[in-house]
Coordinates of C-alpha atoms (C1' of nucleotides) in Angstrom, one line a residue:
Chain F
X11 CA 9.9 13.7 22.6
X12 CA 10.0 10.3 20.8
X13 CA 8.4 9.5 18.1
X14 CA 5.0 7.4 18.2
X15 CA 6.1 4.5 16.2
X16 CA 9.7 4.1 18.1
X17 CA 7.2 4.1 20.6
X18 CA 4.9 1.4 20.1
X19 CA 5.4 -2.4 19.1
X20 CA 3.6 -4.0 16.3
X21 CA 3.6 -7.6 14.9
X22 CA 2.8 -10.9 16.1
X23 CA 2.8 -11.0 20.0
X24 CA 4.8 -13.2 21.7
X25 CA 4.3 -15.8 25.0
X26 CA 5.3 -13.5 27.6
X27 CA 3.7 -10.5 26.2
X28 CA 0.7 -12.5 25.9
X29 CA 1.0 -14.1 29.8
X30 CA 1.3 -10.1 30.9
X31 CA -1.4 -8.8 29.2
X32 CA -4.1 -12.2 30.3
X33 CA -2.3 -10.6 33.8
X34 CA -3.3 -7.2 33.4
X35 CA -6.4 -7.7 32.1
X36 CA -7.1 -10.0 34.7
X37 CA -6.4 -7.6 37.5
X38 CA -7.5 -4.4 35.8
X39 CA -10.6 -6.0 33.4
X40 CA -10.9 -6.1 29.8
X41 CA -12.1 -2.4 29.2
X42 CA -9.5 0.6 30.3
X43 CA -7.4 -0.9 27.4
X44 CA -5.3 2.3 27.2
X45 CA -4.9 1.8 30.9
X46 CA -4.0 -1.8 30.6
X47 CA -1.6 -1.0 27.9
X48 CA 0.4 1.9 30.0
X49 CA 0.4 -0.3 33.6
X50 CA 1.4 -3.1 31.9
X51 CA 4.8 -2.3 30.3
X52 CA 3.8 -3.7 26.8
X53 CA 4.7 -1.4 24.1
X54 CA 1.7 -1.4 23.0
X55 CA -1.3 0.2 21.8
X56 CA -4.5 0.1 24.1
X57 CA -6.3 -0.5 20.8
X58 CA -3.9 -3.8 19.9
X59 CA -4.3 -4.6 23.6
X60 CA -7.6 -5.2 23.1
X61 CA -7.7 -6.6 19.8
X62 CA -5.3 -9.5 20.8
X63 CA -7.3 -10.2 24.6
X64 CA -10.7 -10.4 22.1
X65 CA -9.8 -12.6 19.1
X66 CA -7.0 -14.5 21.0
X67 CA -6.7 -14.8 24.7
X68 CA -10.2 -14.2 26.3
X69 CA -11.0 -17.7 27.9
X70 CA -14.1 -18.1 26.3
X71 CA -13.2 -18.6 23.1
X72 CA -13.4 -21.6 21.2
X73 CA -10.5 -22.9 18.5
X74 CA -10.4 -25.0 16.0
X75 CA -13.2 -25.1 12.6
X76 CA -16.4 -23.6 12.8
X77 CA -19.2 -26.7 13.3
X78 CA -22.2 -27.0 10.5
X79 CA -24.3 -25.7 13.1
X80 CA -21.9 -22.6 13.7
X81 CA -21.7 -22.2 9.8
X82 CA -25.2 -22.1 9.4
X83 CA -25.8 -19.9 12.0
X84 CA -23.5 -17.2 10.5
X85 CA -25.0 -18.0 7.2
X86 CA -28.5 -16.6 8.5
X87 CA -27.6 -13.9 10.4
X88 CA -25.3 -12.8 7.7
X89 CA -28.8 -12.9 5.8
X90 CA -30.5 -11.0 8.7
X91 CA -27.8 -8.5 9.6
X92 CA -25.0 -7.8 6.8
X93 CA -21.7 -7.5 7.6
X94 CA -22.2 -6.6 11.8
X95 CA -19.6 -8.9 12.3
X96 CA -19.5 -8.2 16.1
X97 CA -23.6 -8.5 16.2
X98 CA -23.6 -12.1 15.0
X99 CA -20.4 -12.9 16.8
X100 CA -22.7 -12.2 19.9
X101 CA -25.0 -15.1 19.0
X102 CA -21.7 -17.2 18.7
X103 CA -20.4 -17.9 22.0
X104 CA -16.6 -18.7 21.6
X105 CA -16.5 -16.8 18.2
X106 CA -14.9 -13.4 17.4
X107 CA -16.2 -10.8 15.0
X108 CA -12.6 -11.2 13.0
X109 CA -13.4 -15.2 12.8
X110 CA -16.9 -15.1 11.8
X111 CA -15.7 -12.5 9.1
X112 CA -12.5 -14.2 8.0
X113 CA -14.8 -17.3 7.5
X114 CA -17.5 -15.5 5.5
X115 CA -14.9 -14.0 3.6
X116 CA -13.5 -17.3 2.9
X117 CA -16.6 -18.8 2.1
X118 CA -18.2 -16.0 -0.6
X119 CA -14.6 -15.7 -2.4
X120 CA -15.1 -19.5 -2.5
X121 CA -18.7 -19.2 -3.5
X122 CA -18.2 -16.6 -6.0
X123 CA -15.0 -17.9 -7.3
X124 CA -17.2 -21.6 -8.4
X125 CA -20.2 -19.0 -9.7
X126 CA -17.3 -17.7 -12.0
X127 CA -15.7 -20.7 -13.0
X128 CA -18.3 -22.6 -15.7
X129 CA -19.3 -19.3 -16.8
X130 CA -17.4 -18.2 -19.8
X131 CA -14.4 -15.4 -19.1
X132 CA -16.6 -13.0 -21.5
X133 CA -20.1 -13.0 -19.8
X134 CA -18.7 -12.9 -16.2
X135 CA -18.1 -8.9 -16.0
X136 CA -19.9 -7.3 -18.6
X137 CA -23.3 -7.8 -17.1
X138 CA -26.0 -5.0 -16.8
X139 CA -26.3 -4.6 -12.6
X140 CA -22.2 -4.4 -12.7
X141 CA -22.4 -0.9 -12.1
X142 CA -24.9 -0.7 -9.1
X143 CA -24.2 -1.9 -5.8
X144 CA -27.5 -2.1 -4.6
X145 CA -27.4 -5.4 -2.7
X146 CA -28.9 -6.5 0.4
X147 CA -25.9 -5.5 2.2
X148 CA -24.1 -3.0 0.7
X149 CA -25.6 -0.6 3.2
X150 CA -23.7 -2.2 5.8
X151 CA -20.3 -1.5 3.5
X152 CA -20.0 1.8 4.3
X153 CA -16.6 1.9 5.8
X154 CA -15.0 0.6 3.0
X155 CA -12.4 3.3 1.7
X156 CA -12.7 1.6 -2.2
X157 CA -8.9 0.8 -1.9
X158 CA -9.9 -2.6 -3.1
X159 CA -12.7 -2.3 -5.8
X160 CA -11.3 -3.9 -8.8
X161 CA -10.4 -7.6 -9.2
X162 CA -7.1 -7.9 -9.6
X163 CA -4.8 -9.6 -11.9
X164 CA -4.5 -12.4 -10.0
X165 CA -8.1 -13.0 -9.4
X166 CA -8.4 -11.8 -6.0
X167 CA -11.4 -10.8 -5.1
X168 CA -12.3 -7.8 -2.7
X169 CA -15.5 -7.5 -0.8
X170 CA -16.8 -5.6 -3.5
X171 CA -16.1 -8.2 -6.2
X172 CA -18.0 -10.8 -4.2
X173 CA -21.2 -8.8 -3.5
X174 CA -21.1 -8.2 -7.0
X175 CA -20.6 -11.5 -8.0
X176 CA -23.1 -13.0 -5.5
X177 CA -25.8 -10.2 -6.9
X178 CA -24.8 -11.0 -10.9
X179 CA -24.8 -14.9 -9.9
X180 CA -28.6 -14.2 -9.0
X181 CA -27.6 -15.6 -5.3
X182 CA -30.4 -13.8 -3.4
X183 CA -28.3 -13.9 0.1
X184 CA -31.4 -12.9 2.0
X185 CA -33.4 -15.8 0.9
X186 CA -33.6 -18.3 3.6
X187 CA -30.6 -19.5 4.1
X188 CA -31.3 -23.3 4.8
X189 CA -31.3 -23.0 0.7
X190 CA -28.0 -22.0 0.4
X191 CA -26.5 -23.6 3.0
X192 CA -27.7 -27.1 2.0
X193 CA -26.8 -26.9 -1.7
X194 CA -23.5 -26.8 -0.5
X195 CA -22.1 -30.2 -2.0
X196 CA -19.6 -29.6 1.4
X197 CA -18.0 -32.5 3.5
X198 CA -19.2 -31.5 7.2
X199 CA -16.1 -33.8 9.4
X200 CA -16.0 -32.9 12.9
X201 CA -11.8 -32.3 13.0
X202 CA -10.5 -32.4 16.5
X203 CA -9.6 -29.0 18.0
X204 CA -6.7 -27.4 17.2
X205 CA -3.3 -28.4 19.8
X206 CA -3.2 -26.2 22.2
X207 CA 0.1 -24.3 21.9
X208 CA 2.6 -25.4 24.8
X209 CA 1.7 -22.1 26.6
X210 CA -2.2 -22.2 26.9
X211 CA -1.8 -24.2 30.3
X212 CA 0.1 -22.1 32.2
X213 CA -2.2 -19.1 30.9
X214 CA -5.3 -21.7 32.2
X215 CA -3.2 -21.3 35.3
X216 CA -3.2 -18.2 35.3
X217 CA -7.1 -17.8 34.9
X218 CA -7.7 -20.6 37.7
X219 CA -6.1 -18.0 40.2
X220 CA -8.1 -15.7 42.0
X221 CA -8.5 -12.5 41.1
X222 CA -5.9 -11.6 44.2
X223 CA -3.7 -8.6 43.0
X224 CA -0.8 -9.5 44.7
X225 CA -0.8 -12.7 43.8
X226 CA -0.7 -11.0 39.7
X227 CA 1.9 -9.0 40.8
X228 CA 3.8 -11.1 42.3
X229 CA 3.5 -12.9 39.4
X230 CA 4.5 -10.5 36.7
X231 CA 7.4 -9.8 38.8
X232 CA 8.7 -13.2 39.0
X233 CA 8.1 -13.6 35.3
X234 CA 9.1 -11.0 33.6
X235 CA 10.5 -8.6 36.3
X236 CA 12.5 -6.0 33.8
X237 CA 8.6 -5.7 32.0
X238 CA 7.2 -5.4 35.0
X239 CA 9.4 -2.6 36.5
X240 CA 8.9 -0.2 33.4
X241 CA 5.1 -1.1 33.9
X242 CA 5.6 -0.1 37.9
X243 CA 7.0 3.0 36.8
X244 CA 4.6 4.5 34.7
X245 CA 2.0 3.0 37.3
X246 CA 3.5 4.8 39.9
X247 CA 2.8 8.0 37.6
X248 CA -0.8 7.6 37.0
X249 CA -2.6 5.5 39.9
Chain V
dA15 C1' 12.7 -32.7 -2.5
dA16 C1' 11.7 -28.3 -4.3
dT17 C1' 8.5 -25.1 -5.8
dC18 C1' 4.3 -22.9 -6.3
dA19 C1' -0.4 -21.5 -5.5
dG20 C1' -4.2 -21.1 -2.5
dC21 C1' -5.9 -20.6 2.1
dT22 C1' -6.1 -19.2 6.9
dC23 C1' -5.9 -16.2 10.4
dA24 C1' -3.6 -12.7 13.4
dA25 C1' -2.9 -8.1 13.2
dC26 C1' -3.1 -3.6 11.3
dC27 C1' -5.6 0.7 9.7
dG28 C1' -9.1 4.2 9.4
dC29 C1' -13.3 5.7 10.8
dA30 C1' -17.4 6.4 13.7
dG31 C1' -19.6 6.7 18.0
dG32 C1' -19.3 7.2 22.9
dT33 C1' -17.4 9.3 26.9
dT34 C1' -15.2 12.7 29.6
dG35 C1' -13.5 17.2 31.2
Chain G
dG7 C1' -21.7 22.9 23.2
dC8 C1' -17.2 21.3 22.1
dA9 C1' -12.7 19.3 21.8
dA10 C1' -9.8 15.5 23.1
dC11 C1' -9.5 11.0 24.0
dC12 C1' -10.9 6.2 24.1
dT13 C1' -13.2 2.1 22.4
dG14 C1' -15.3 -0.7 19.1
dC15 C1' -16.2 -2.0 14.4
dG16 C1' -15.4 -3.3 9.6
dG17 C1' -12.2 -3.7 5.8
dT18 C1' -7.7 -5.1 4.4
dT19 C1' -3.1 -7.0 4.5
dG20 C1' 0.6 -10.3 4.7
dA21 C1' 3.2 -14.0 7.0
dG22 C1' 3.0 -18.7 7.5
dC23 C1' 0.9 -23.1 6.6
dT24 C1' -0.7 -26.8 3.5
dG25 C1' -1.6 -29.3 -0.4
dA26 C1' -0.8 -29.9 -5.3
dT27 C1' 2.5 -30.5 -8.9

DNA sequence: AATCAGCTCAACCGCAGGTTG
DNA sequence: GCAACCTGCGGTTGAGCTGAT
């Protein structure tokens, strides 16, 4: 029997893994990720499947900086919700939960990091509410498996370190947020979205083809016909 | 031009909840 | 009711990019 992880690829995807899974997904839909993962020939997990159609390939999403309006919109439901990063990424059409909380995460260290700075090194952790974690949102931190909970050397900053900043700082996050959001002295410039990598257009090519199975298959076969035939085989052994 | 530090973001991991047999 | 499996979520990591020195 071989082992799991001879098994399985990990790392960065590449273009033609990418084009077979939009494929699959495409013919199969974007839920039976295990499925998808075992017809497909990828040696991959269902679970990374999925993770790489959500925050990378699914048509619908958007690229490039979040807008002022996107910003404050996380801003307030971050207020509202916590950290249900897939919740408010439902209110943002184009945006991913692992975006919306790589920009928030951004954004507090930042935040916390310009609390910190005036302040002198001495007052900055030796305040009374250090030892509680009783903010607004901690609740909503319950999955965090404390491998992080001390600043580092370095000054990095775990999630922990920011809510506790944020709650010594006096920053009541669930204040309205318009107060927060506007005191940023911030330079809102509408960049231009990201280039497209080369590939995107013949994966829009691939989504303005009908949902016609042979047509995928014909595809996938053309393409990338030794992935294709390992797929076949262990399709042949489960449909 | 080279080096370094900070930042971004894709991808991983572990866990919890849901589904199925 | 229960175990096994699958899916989704939130936290974390690290490679690569970018700007500063």
């Amino acid at each position: 029997m071989k082992n799991v992880q001879e098994e399985y690829r990990k790392g960065p995807w590449t273009e033609q893994e990418d084009i077979l899974l939009v494929n699959f997904v495409h013919t199969f839909g974007d839920r039976r990720w295990d499925f998808v993962a075992k017809v497909s020939g990828l040696n991959r997990t269902g679970k990374s499947c999925r993770l790489r159609w959500v925050n990378y390939l699914h048509p619908g999403l958007k690229r490039g900086k979040m807008t002022p309006r996107e910003e404050h919109l996380v801003l307030e439901l971050h207020a509202k919700w916590g950290n249900r990063w897939s919740k408010i990424a439902k209110k943002l059409p184009g945006r991913t939960d692992n975006e919306i909380k790589n920009y928030w995460r951004t954004h507090m260290r930042k935040q916390a990091q310009e609390k910190k700075r005036p302040m002198s090194p001495t007052s900055s952790s030796s305040n009374c509410c250090s030892s509680s974690m009783t903010t607004a949102t901690t609740q909503d931190t319950g999955g965090s498996n404390g491998k992080m909970n001390q600043e580092r050397d370095d000054g990095y900053y775990s999630m922990d370190d920011i809510w506790r900043e944020i709650d010594q700082s006096g920053t009541n996050i669930v204040k309205p947020v318009k107060d927060i959001y506007y005191s940023e002295q911030r330079c809102y410039l509408n960049f231009p979205p990201l280039a497209s990598p080369a590939w995107e257009s013949s994966l829009e090519s691939i989504w303005n083809m009908g949902a016609d199975e042979s047509k995928m298959s014909s595809f996938a076969i053309d393409q990338f016909p030794l992935s294709f035939e390992h797929g076949r085989s262990s399709w042949s052994s489960l449909v």
